[in-house]
Amino acid sequence: MAFISSGYNPEKPMENRITDIGPRKYDEFYPPFIAKNKGKWLYHEILEPGVLVHVAESGDKVYTVRCGAARLMSVTHIREICDIADKYCQGHLRFTTRNNIEFMTDNLDTVKALKADLAQRKFAGGSRKFPIGGTGAGISNIVHTQGWVHCHTPATDASGPVKAVMDEVFADFQNHRMPAPVRISLACCINMCGAVHCSDIGLVGIHRKPPMVDHEWADQLCEIPLAVASCPTAAVRPSKVDYKGEKVNSIAIKNERCMYCGNCYTMCPALPISDGDGDGVAIMVGGKVSNRISMPKFSKVVVAYIPNETPRWPTLTATVKHIVEVYAANAKKYERLGEWAERIGWERFFSLTGLEFTHHLIDDFREPAYYTWRQSTQFKF
Amino acid sequence: MAKHATPKLDQLESGPWPSFVSDIKQEAANRAANPKKIDYQVPADCPDDLLGVLELSFTDGESHWKHGGIVGVFGYGGGVIGRYCDQPTRFAGVAHFHTVRVNQPAAKYYKTDFLRQLCDLWELRGSGLTNMHGSTGDIVLLGTQTPQLEELFFELTHKMNTDLGGSGSNLRSPEACLGLSRCEYACYDSQDVCYQLTRDYQDELHRPAFPYKFKFKFDACPNGCVASIARSDFSLIGTWKDDIKIDQSAVKAYVGGEFVPNAGAHSGRDWGKFDVQAEVVDLCPTKCMKWDGAKISINNKECTRCMHCINTMPRALRIGDERGASILVGAKAPILDGAQMGSLLVPFVEVTPPYDEIKEIIEKIWDWWMEDGKNRERLGETIRRLSFQRLLEVTGIKAQAAHVKEPRHNPYIFFKEEEVLGGWDRDLAAYRSRHQR
């Protein structure tokens, strides 16, 4: 490999340096019919799962074909997306917040050709490259985090369980039979760099063992006071310990206070927390971000722990599928999962789903916990 | 022939959903074949080694990435996240595998020439693997080595007229819904605010000066497609003040079955004939609607703009004309003191360029949070620690009933000295003259 210079001169880093220019302006990339009708849209309709039409005051119609995608994407795949956009959409496309790809055109014949083309494109392993769907009262793509692919704190993988869950609920990516949209998201630890805490179904990687202390390295790798300060439950304290016959500055963990958040590990690499047997996934349900009908809601933990059953997480996927089916069978039209659970009561949610209610599911973290207990004689047997 | 056996990952190639494993293998094969004779600037086999180390994680149930080191480009304190493998000998191709965040165009519209340029750049100077996109919105380039960082930055800025995104304790790359560009519900130009504020706050985005991360997100209506209320410290959600516009003939068309209700979102099941009373009027959270069999009427004064009726009959009901947005602040994920959603700070603000009124509020919040926020404390936590009242004081906003769901549950009120007749300096001798000890 010969080093190829971009023109950057490391001797003179400020020479010709361009900084703080920000992203490209959004409207440079608008398709012409979007630029023309911006702010003048009358209404939209989902013609079939994954295909939308937006109608403008001008009478213009824009058709959108939405496809699922793995957010981990190679340049080879992106180039294929570009080839499709060049062929059918004059070189324009967009991505959605939920990692879907949208191809837009103002021509209904192009929609037909595009759909047929997308349907036949498959990866060598057999999976579809561009499944059409993700609209309306169905299950759209999963928003997720990095997992074992690229993160140092995960308690589970992200891309793996997402693939397994989407395979399981795939029919509902391409259908509108749900009472309302079902938004699934996955965060590989409780940092939750995705918005898992307000999803219809949130899958969250959790640790279950307190961190170990690497006494040999604690004082060298870490600012011990920062590690101490990082603990939300005061389980981390400074400590002098005997290590190989020497007194060293290190850290002690009060195990019974630890809630396994991993924040100390983020501050101090000498406190490794992940553990193959300890780590796994919790399931949270009933959250939403939309203000429609009821106010936005947090998701609630309904399954405290499912082990990381690689490579396809069968217990996790079966549990998600089961919750979806019980919801679909029982909720009223327009009712989000959380609205349904609140209408019937959470005790009924557990009896209908058959999920076991255990002590893990009673909140005991900080003052808001009290407001989740039942201050009433109104409950269901 | 694959470099590493990946029997577990191979099982993620079947099934209908797009397989990231197949895609990484595709890139590994492309780099091995190298049809364009590219002089790869990082190990050509890094996708193979990524699969190898991921297979190891699938076997032992633990991540093999170390803490990020301090890497970046000159003059910036964010945009690159150092990443090192903890099995560097076995997986030399990903021993150093840094992440580069590239600030996405608002709402993620692209032209293919831009994406192809990005692909060429990342194929040469990185792993060829990306996230389209990261959770916050950036284009995430997964895996390169330190000597490539300045080169990447030089090419991004000089050839692609684009910049890095945020990371660390700074403003993260803001994101918006597609808003006016393709949505009839949009109450303001979310993409434009997003773009302008991103431009105006480049220093805050690239040079960490905050206690912790800070996120802007822009939803153009209360449906909240970018989830700003759940995941942004500063959330701007479109709303309107005047009346919902009604087209009574279109209402009749929905009732008569000529128009598909809810824009066709429920087409997968036979829910029976559309019932405007049951499905719209009765579900209205404020019960401010009436249907008399021929006409819909709305008592707009009582409407809380939840969007349900408009979502259900988009051809008959339209958002009002006096448009703007509500500002909610303090949302965050659970770490550390529990999850928070945004709390309403400004019920209504006009959203017109150059957005000075909005920027003034942002800057007042930042001044306070940078002064009084603790290290690694999100704005929402600072507000909880120091009180919502303090937030109102520093932003100069008057308390109003809309700020709360209900008034406080206790009388432990922090009255200010100037609110109390005579203040707090009292005369003990005078008191004792009235009350013996």
Short mmCIF file of N, CA and C in Angstrom, two decimals, chain B residues 160-304:
data_model
loop_
_atom_site.label_atom_id
_atom_site.label_comp_id
_atom_site.label_asym_id
_atom_site.label_seq_id
_atom_site.Cartn_x
_atom_site.Cartn_y
_atom_site.Cartn_z
N MET B 160 -16.28 17.44 -1.32
CA MET B 160 -17.71 17.12 -1.16
C MET B 160 -18.47 18.22 -0.45
N ASN B 161 -17.75 19.28 -0.10
CA ASN B 161 -18.41 20.43 0.55
C ASN B 161 -19.27 19.97 1.73
N THR B 162 -18.70 19.07 2.50
CA THR B 162 -19.48 18.56 3.64
C THR B 162 -18.56 18.37 4.84
N ASP B 163 -19.15 18.24 5.99
CA ASP B 163 -18.39 18.36 7.25
C ASP B 163 -18.66 17.16 8.16
N LEU B 164 -17.87 17.07 9.21
CA LEU B 164 -18.08 16.01 10.19
C LEU B 164 -19.27 16.34 11.08
N GLY B 165 -19.81 15.30 11.73
CA GLY B 165 -20.89 15.48 12.69
C GLY B 165 -20.35 15.61 14.10
N GLY B 166 -21.25 15.56 15.05
CA GLY B 166 -20.86 15.78 16.45
C GLY B 166 -20.65 14.48 17.20
N SER B 167 -19.79 14.54 18.21
CA SER B 167 -19.65 13.45 19.16
C SER B 167 -19.08 14.05 20.43
N GLY B 168 -19.17 13.32 21.53
CA GLY B 168 -18.65 13.83 22.79
C GLY B 168 -19.56 14.89 23.38
N SER B 169 -18.99 15.70 24.30
CA SER B 169 -19.80 16.67 25.02
C SER B 169 -19.98 17.94 24.20
N ASN B 170 -20.66 17.79 23.09
CA ASN B 170 -20.93 18.96 22.26
C ASN B 170 -22.30 18.83 21.62
N LEU B 171 -22.64 19.79 20.78
CA LEU B 171 -23.89 19.69 20.03
C LEU B 171 -23.77 18.53 19.06
N ARG B 172 -24.71 17.61 19.12
CA ARG B 172 -24.71 16.50 18.18
C ARG B 172 -25.40 16.94 16.88
N SER B 173 -25.14 16.22 15.80
CA SER B 173 -25.71 16.60 14.52
C SER B 173 -27.23 16.69 14.64
N PRO B 174 -27.81 17.87 14.44
CA PRO B 174 -29.27 17.99 14.54
C PRO B 174 -29.96 17.22 13.41
N GLU B 175 -31.21 16.84 13.65
CA GLU B 175 -31.96 16.16 12.58
C GLU B 175 -33.42 16.62 12.59
N ALA B 176 -34.04 16.49 11.42
CA ALA B 176 -35.41 16.97 11.22
C ALA B 176 -36.21 15.93 10.47
N CYS B 177 -37.53 16.00 10.60
CA CYS B 177 -38.41 15.22 9.74
C CYS B 177 -38.39 15.86 8.36
N LEU B 178 -39.05 15.22 7.38
CA LEU B 178 -38.98 15.80 6.03
C LEU B 178 -39.88 17.01 5.87
N GLY B 179 -40.77 17.23 6.83
CA GLY B 179 -41.52 18.48 6.92
C GLY B 179 -42.22 18.90 5.63
N LEU B 180 -42.12 20.20 5.33
CA LEU B 180 -42.84 20.78 4.20
C LEU B 180 -42.47 20.12 2.88
N SER B 181 -41.31 19.47 2.82
CA SER B 181 -40.86 18.97 1.52
C SER B 181 -41.81 17.91 0.97
N ARG B 182 -42.45 17.13 1.86
CA ARG B 182 -43.36 16.11 1.33
C ARG B 182 -44.43 15.74 2.34
N CYS B 183 -44.90 16.69 3.13
CA CYS B 183 -45.89 16.32 4.13
C CYS B 183 -46.89 17.44 4.32
N GLU B 184 -48.15 17.10 4.26
CA GLU B 184 -49.21 18.11 4.38
C GLU B 184 -49.45 18.52 5.83
N TYR B 185 -48.83 17.82 6.78
CA TYR B 185 -49.05 18.15 8.18
C TYR B 185 -48.03 19.16 8.72
N ALA B 186 -47.01 19.46 7.94
CA ALA B 186 -45.88 20.26 8.45
C ALA B 186 -46.33 21.67 8.81
N CYS B 187 -46.01 22.08 10.03
CA CYS B 187 -46.39 23.41 10.53
C CYS B 187 -45.25 24.41 10.37
N TYR B 188 -44.07 23.94 10.09
CA TYR B 188 -42.95 24.85 9.83
C TYR B 188 -41.91 24.10 9.01
N ASP B 189 -40.91 24.84 8.53
CA ASP B 189 -39.90 24.22 7.66
C ASP B 189 -38.80 23.60 8.53
N SER B 190 -39.06 22.37 8.96
CA SER B 190 -38.14 21.69 9.89
C SER B 190 -36.75 21.53 9.29
N GLN B 191 -36.69 21.24 8.01
CA GLN B 191 -35.37 21.05 7.40
C GLN B 191 -34.57 22.35 7.41
N ASP B 192 -35.25 23.45 7.18
CA ASP B 192 -34.52 24.72 7.12
C ASP B 192 -34.02 25.15 8.49
N VAL B 193 -34.86 25.02 9.52
CA VAL B 193 -34.39 25.36 10.87
C VAL B 193 -33.20 24.48 11.22
N CYS B 194 -33.33 23.21 10.91
CA CYS B 194 -32.26 22.26 11.22
C CYS B 194 -30.97 22.69 10.53
N TYR B 195 -31.07 23.01 9.27
CA TYR B 195 -29.88 23.42 8.51
C TYR B 195 -29.29 24.71 9.05
N GLN B 196 -30.15 25.71 9.26
CA GLN B 196 -29.64 27.01 9.68
C GLN B 196 -28.99 26.92 11.06
N LEU B 197 -29.63 26.22 11.98
CA LEU B 197 -29.06 26.13 13.32
C LEU B 197 -27.78 25.29 13.32
N THR B 198 -27.75 24.28 12.46
CA THR B 198 -26.51 23.49 12.34
C THR B 198 -25.37 24.39 11.86
N ARG B 199 -25.68 25.24 10.89
CA ARG B 199 -24.66 26.17 10.38
C ARG B 199 -24.26 27.19 11.45
N ASP B 200 -25.28 27.74 12.12
CA ASP B 200 -25.00 28.80 13.09
C ASP B 200 -24.22 28.28 14.30
N TYR B 201 -24.38 27.02 14.61
CA TYR B 201 -23.73 26.48 15.81
C TYR B 201 -22.63 25.48 15.47
N GLN B 202 -21.87 25.74 14.41
CA GLN B 202 -20.76 24.87 14.04
C GLN B 202 -19.71 24.77 15.15
N ASP B 203 -19.45 25.86 15.83
CA ASP B 203 -18.43 25.84 16.88
C ASP B 203 -18.87 24.89 18.00
N GLU B 204 -20.14 25.00 18.40
CA GLU B 204 -20.66 24.13 19.46
C GLU B 204 -20.68 22.67 19.01
N LEU B 205 -20.84 22.46 17.70
CA LEU B 205 -20.92 21.10 17.18
C LEU B 205 -19.53 20.43 17.13
N HIS B 206 -18.52 21.21 16.84
CA HIS B 206 -17.20 20.61 16.64
C HIS B 206 -16.27 20.70 17.84
N ARG B 207 -16.56 21.63 18.76
CA ARG B 207 -15.61 21.83 19.87
C ARG B 207 -16.32 21.69 21.20
N PRO B 208 -16.08 20.57 21.86
CA PRO B 208 -16.84 20.26 23.08
C PRO B 208 -16.62 21.31 24.17
N ALA B 209 -17.69 21.96 24.58
CA ALA B 209 -17.59 22.94 25.66
C ALA B 209 -18.76 22.77 26.63
N PHE B 210 -19.53 21.70 26.41
CA PHE B 210 -20.74 21.49 27.21
C PHE B 210 -20.45 20.50 28.34
N PRO B 211 -21.35 20.44 29.34
CA PRO B 211 -21.20 19.40 30.38
C PRO B 211 -21.35 17.99 29.79
N TYR B 212 -22.18 17.87 28.75
CA TYR B 212 -22.42 16.55 28.16
C TYR B 212 -23.01 16.80 26.77
N LYS B 213 -23.49 15.74 26.14
CA LYS B 213 -24.05 15.91 24.80
C LYS B 213 -25.29 16.79 24.81
N PHE B 214 -25.59 17.42 23.66
CA PHE B 214 -26.81 18.22 23.53
C PHE B 214 -27.39 17.96 22.15
N LYS B 215 -28.68 17.61 22.12
CA LYS B 215 -29.30 17.25 20.84
C LYS B 215 -30.46 18.18 20.49
N PHE B 216 -30.47 18.63 19.24
CA PHE B 216 -31.64 19.32 18.67
C PHE B 216 -32.37 18.35 17.76
N LYS B 217 -33.69 18.29 17.86
CA LYS B 217 -34.44 17.59 16.82
C LYS B 217 -35.69 18.39 16.48
N PHE B 218 -36.10 18.27 15.22
CA PHE B 218 -37.16 19.12 14.70
C PHE B 218 -38.28 18.29 14.08
N ASP B 219 -39.40 18.23 14.77
CA ASP B 219 -40.59 17.56 14.25
C ASP B 219 -41.56 18.65 13.78
N ALA B 220 -42.00 18.54 12.55
CA ALA B 220 -42.84 19.63 12.02
C ALA B 220 -44.30 19.53 12.44
N CYS B 221 -44.70 18.45 13.10
CA CYS B 221 -46.07 18.35 13.62
C CYS B 221 -46.09 17.44 14.83
N PRO B 222 -47.20 17.41 15.55
CA PRO B 222 -47.25 16.60 16.79
C PRO B 222 -47.20 15.08 16.57
N ASN B 223 -47.24 14.62 15.32
CA ASN B 223 -47.05 13.18 15.11
C ASN B 223 -45.63 12.74 15.49
N GLY B 224 -44.68 13.62 15.37
CA GLY B 224 -43.34 13.36 15.91
C GLY B 224 -42.54 12.28 15.22
N CYS B 225 -42.40 12.36 13.90
CA CYS B 225 -41.71 11.28 13.16
C CYS B 225 -40.21 11.17 13.48
N VAL B 226 -39.55 12.21 13.96
CA VAL B 226 -38.14 12.02 14.36
C VAL B 226 -37.99 11.86 15.87
N ALA B 227 -39.11 11.66 16.56
CA ALA B 227 -39.06 11.33 18.00
C ALA B 227 -38.34 12.37 18.83
N SER B 228 -38.50 13.63 18.44
CA SER B 228 -37.76 14.69 19.14
C SER B 228 -38.13 14.74 20.62
N ILE B 229 -39.39 14.45 20.93
CA ILE B 229 -39.84 14.57 22.32
C ILE B 229 -39.17 13.52 23.21
N ALA B 230 -38.68 12.44 22.61
CA ALA B 230 -38.07 11.38 23.40
C ALA B 230 -36.56 11.48 23.46
N ARG B 231 -35.94 12.13 22.50
CA ARG B 231 -34.49 11.99 22.43
C ARG B 231 -33.73 13.27 22.16
N SER B 232 -34.36 14.43 22.37
CA SER B 232 -33.57 15.63 22.15
C SER B 232 -33.68 16.57 23.34
N ASP B 233 -32.54 17.14 23.70
CA ASP B 233 -32.50 18.11 24.79
C ASP B 233 -33.33 19.33 24.43
N PHE B 234 -33.38 19.62 23.12
CA PHE B 234 -34.15 20.77 22.65
C PHE B 234 -34.99 20.29 21.47
N SER B 235 -36.28 20.27 21.69
CA SER B 235 -37.19 19.68 20.71
C SER B 235 -38.17 20.74 20.23
N LEU B 236 -38.26 20.89 18.92
CA LEU B 236 -39.17 21.89 18.34
C LEU B 236 -40.26 21.11 17.60
N ILE B 237 -41.48 21.21 18.09
CA ILE B 237 -42.57 20.41 17.52
C ILE B 237 -43.64 21.34 16.96
N GLY B 238 -43.92 21.17 15.69
CA GLY B 238 -44.86 22.06 15.00
C GLY B 238 -46.25 22.02 15.60
N THR B 239 -46.90 23.19 15.59
CA THR B 239 -48.28 23.26 16.06
C THR B 239 -48.92 24.50 15.44
N TRP B 240 -50.19 24.73 15.74
CA TRP B 240 -50.87 25.91 15.20
C TRP B 240 -51.84 26.44 16.24
N LYS B 241 -52.26 27.71 16.04
CA LYS B 241 -53.08 28.38 17.04
C LYS B 241 -54.53 28.53 16.64
N ASP B 242 -54.78 28.56 15.34
CA ASP B 242 -56.14 28.90 14.90
C ASP B 242 -56.94 27.62 14.63
N ASP B 243 -57.90 27.71 13.75
CA ASP B 243 -58.84 26.60 13.58
C ASP B 243 -58.37 25.55 12.58
N ILE B 244 -58.70 24.31 12.87
CA ILE B 244 -58.53 23.24 11.88
C ILE B 244 -59.48 23.54 10.72
N LYS B 245 -58.94 23.45 9.51
CA LYS B 245 -59.76 23.76 8.33
C LYS B 245 -60.54 22.52 7.90
N ILE B 246 -61.82 22.72 7.69
CA ILE B 246 -62.69 21.57 7.40
C ILE B 246 -63.26 21.69 5.97
N ASP B 247 -63.16 20.61 5.24
CA ASP B 247 -63.83 20.52 3.94
C ASP B 247 -64.98 19.53 4.12
N GLN B 248 -66.20 20.08 4.31
CA GLN B 248 -67.33 19.22 4.68
C GLN B 248 -67.67 18.21 3.57
N SER B 249 -67.43 18.59 2.33
CA SER B 249 -67.75 17.63 1.27
C SER B 249 -66.79 16.44 1.31
N ALA B 250 -65.54 16.72 1.71
CA ALA B 250 -64.58 15.61 1.84
C ALA B 250 -64.93 14.73 3.05
N VAL B 251 -65.43 15.35 4.12
CA VAL B 251 -65.89 14.55 5.26
C VAL B 251 -66.94 13.57 4.78
N LYS B 252 -67.89 14.09 3.98
CA LYS B 252 -68.95 13.22 3.45
C LYS B 252 -68.38 12.10 2.60
N ALA B 253 -67.33 12.44 1.86
CA ALA B 253 -66.71 11.41 1.01
C ALA B 253 -66.08 10.31 1.86
N TYR B 254 -65.52 10.67 3.00
CA TYR B 254 -65.00 9.63 3.90
C TYR B 254 -66.16 8.80 4.45
N VAL B 255 -67.21 9.51 4.90
CA VAL B 255 -68.36 8.81 5.48
C VAL B 255 -69.01 7.89 4.43
N GLY B 256 -69.06 8.40 3.22
CA GLY B 256 -69.70 7.62 2.16
C GLY B 256 -68.82 6.52 1.59
N GLY B 257 -67.57 6.47 2.03
CA GLY B 257 -66.70 5.39 1.56
C GLY B 257 -65.95 5.70 0.28
N GLU B 258 -66.07 6.95 -0.22
CA GLU B 258 -65.33 7.28 -1.45
C GLU B 258 -63.84 7.49 -1.17
N PHE B 259 -63.53 8.03 0.02
CA PHE B 259 -62.13 8.21 0.40
C PHE B 259 -61.76 7.15 1.45
N VAL B 260 -60.54 6.68 1.35
CA VAL B 260 -60.06 5.67 2.31
C VAL B 260 -59.62 6.36 3.60
N PRO B 261 -60.19 6.01 4.75
CA PRO B 261 -59.81 6.69 5.98
C PRO B 261 -58.37 6.35 6.39
N ASN B 262 -57.83 7.26 7.20
CA ASN B 262 -56.48 7.09 7.75
C ASN B 262 -55.45 6.87 6.65
N ALA B 263 -55.69 7.49 5.50
CA ALA B 263 -54.76 7.43 4.36
C ALA B 263 -54.40 6.01 3.96
N GLY B 264 -55.29 5.07 4.23
CA GLY B 264 -55.04 3.70 3.80
C GLY B 264 -54.16 2.90 4.74
N ALA B 265 -53.91 3.44 5.94
CA ALA B 265 -52.98 2.77 6.85
C ALA B 265 -53.54 1.48 7.45
N HIS B 266 -54.85 1.27 7.35
CA HIS B 266 -55.46 0.08 7.96
C HIS B 266 -55.94 -0.92 6.91
N SER B 267 -55.35 -0.91 5.75
CA SER B 267 -55.87 -1.71 4.65
C SER B 267 -55.68 -3.22 4.81
N GLY B 268 -54.94 -3.66 5.81
CA GLY B 268 -54.63 -5.08 5.91
C GLY B 268 -55.68 -5.92 6.62
N ARG B 269 -56.77 -5.29 7.05
CA ARG B 269 -57.78 -6.02 7.79
C ARG B 269 -59.15 -5.39 7.52
N ASP B 270 -60.18 -6.18 7.56
CA ASP B 270 -61.53 -5.63 7.40
C ASP B 270 -62.02 -5.12 8.75
N TRP B 271 -61.92 -3.82 8.96
CA TRP B 271 -62.37 -3.22 10.22
C TRP B 271 -63.83 -2.77 10.12
N GLY B 272 -64.51 -3.12 9.04
CA GLY B 272 -65.90 -2.69 8.86
C GLY B 272 -65.97 -1.31 8.24
N LYS B 273 -67.19 -0.86 8.04
CA LYS B 273 -67.42 0.43 7.40
C LYS B 273 -66.89 1.56 8.30
N PHE B 274 -66.33 2.58 7.68
CA PHE B 274 -65.81 3.73 8.42
C PHE B 274 -66.93 4.40 9.21
N ASP B 275 -66.70 4.59 10.51
CA ASP B 275 -67.69 5.19 11.39
C ASP B 275 -67.10 6.47 11.96
N VAL B 276 -67.50 7.60 11.37
CA VAL B 276 -66.86 8.86 11.74
C VAL B 276 -67.11 9.20 13.21
N GLN B 277 -68.28 8.82 13.72
CA GLN B 277 -68.58 9.09 15.13
C GLN B 277 -67.63 8.30 16.04
N ALA B 278 -67.55 6.98 15.80
CA ALA B 278 -66.75 6.12 16.68
C ALA B 278 -65.25 6.33 16.46
N GLU B 279 -64.84 6.52 15.22
CA GLU B 279 -63.41 6.49 14.91
C GLU B 279 -62.75 7.86 14.99
N VAL B 280 -63.54 8.90 14.90
CA VAL B 280 -62.95 10.24 14.96
C VAL B 280 -63.49 11.00 16.17
N VAL B 281 -64.79 11.25 16.18
CA VAL B 281 -65.38 12.11 17.21
C VAL B 281 -65.19 11.52 18.61
N ASP B 282 -65.50 10.23 18.77
CA ASP B 282 -65.40 9.63 20.10
C ASP B 282 -63.96 9.44 20.57
N LEU B 283 -63.01 9.39 19.66
CA LEU B 283 -61.61 9.20 20.05
C LEU B 283 -60.89 10.53 20.30
N CYS B 284 -61.56 11.61 20.03
CA CYS B 284 -60.96 12.92 20.27
C CYS B 284 -60.66 13.06 21.77
N PRO B 285 -59.39 13.33 22.14
CA PRO B 285 -59.06 13.32 23.56
C PRO B 285 -59.73 14.44 24.35
N THR B 286 -60.13 15.52 23.69
CA THR B 286 -60.77 16.62 24.43
C THR B 286 -62.28 16.66 24.18
N LYS B 287 -62.77 15.75 23.39
CA LYS B 287 -64.22 15.72 23.06
C LYS B 287 -64.69 17.08 22.55
N CYS B 288 -63.89 17.66 21.68
CA CYS B 288 -64.26 18.99 21.18
C CYS B 288 -64.89 18.92 19.80
N MET B 289 -65.24 17.70 19.35
CA MET B 289 -65.80 17.55 18.01
C MET B 289 -67.24 17.06 18.07
N LYS B 290 -67.98 17.42 17.04
CA LYS B 290 -69.36 16.90 16.91
C LYS B 290 -69.60 16.50 15.47
N TRP B 291 -70.42 15.46 15.32
CA TRP B 291 -70.86 15.02 13.99
C TRP B 291 -72.38 14.95 14.05
N ASP B 292 -73.04 15.72 13.23
CA ASP B 292 -74.52 15.76 13.30
C ASP B 292 -75.15 14.92 12.20
N GLY B 293 -74.38 14.10 11.59
CA GLY B 293 -74.90 13.27 10.51
C GLY B 293 -74.68 13.87 9.14
N ALA B 294 -74.36 15.17 9.13
CA ALA B 294 -74.09 15.82 7.84
C ALA B 294 -72.82 16.66 7.88
N LYS B 295 -72.51 17.14 9.08
CA LYS B 295 -71.37 18.05 9.19
C LYS B 295 -70.54 17.75 10.44
N ILE B 296 -69.22 17.96 10.31
CA ILE B 296 -68.32 17.92 11.47
C ILE B 296 -68.18 19.34 11.99
N SER B 297 -68.24 19.50 13.30
CA SER B 297 -67.88 20.80 13.85
C SER B 297 -66.84 20.60 14.96
N ILE B 298 -65.98 21.59 15.10
CA ILE B 298 -64.89 21.49 16.07
C ILE B 298 -64.90 22.75 16.93
N ASN B 299 -64.90 22.54 18.23
CA ASN B 299 -64.71 23.67 19.16
C ASN B 299 -63.20 23.86 19.31
N ASN B 300 -62.61 24.63 18.39
CA ASN B 300 -61.15 24.70 18.29
C ASN B 300 -60.47 25.21 19.56
N LYS B 301 -61.18 26.01 20.34
CA LYS B 301 -60.60 26.55 21.56
C LYS B 301 -60.19 25.42 22.51
N GLU B 302 -60.93 24.33 22.48
CA GLU B 302 -60.66 23.21 23.39
C GLU B 302 -59.73 22.16 22.77
N CYS B 303 -59.40 22.31 21.50
CA CYS B 303 -58.57 21.31 20.80
C CYS B 303 -57.13 21.37 21.30
N THR B 304 -56.52 20.19 21.52
CA THR B 304 -55.10 20.16 21.92
C THR B 304 -54.20 19.70 20.78
#
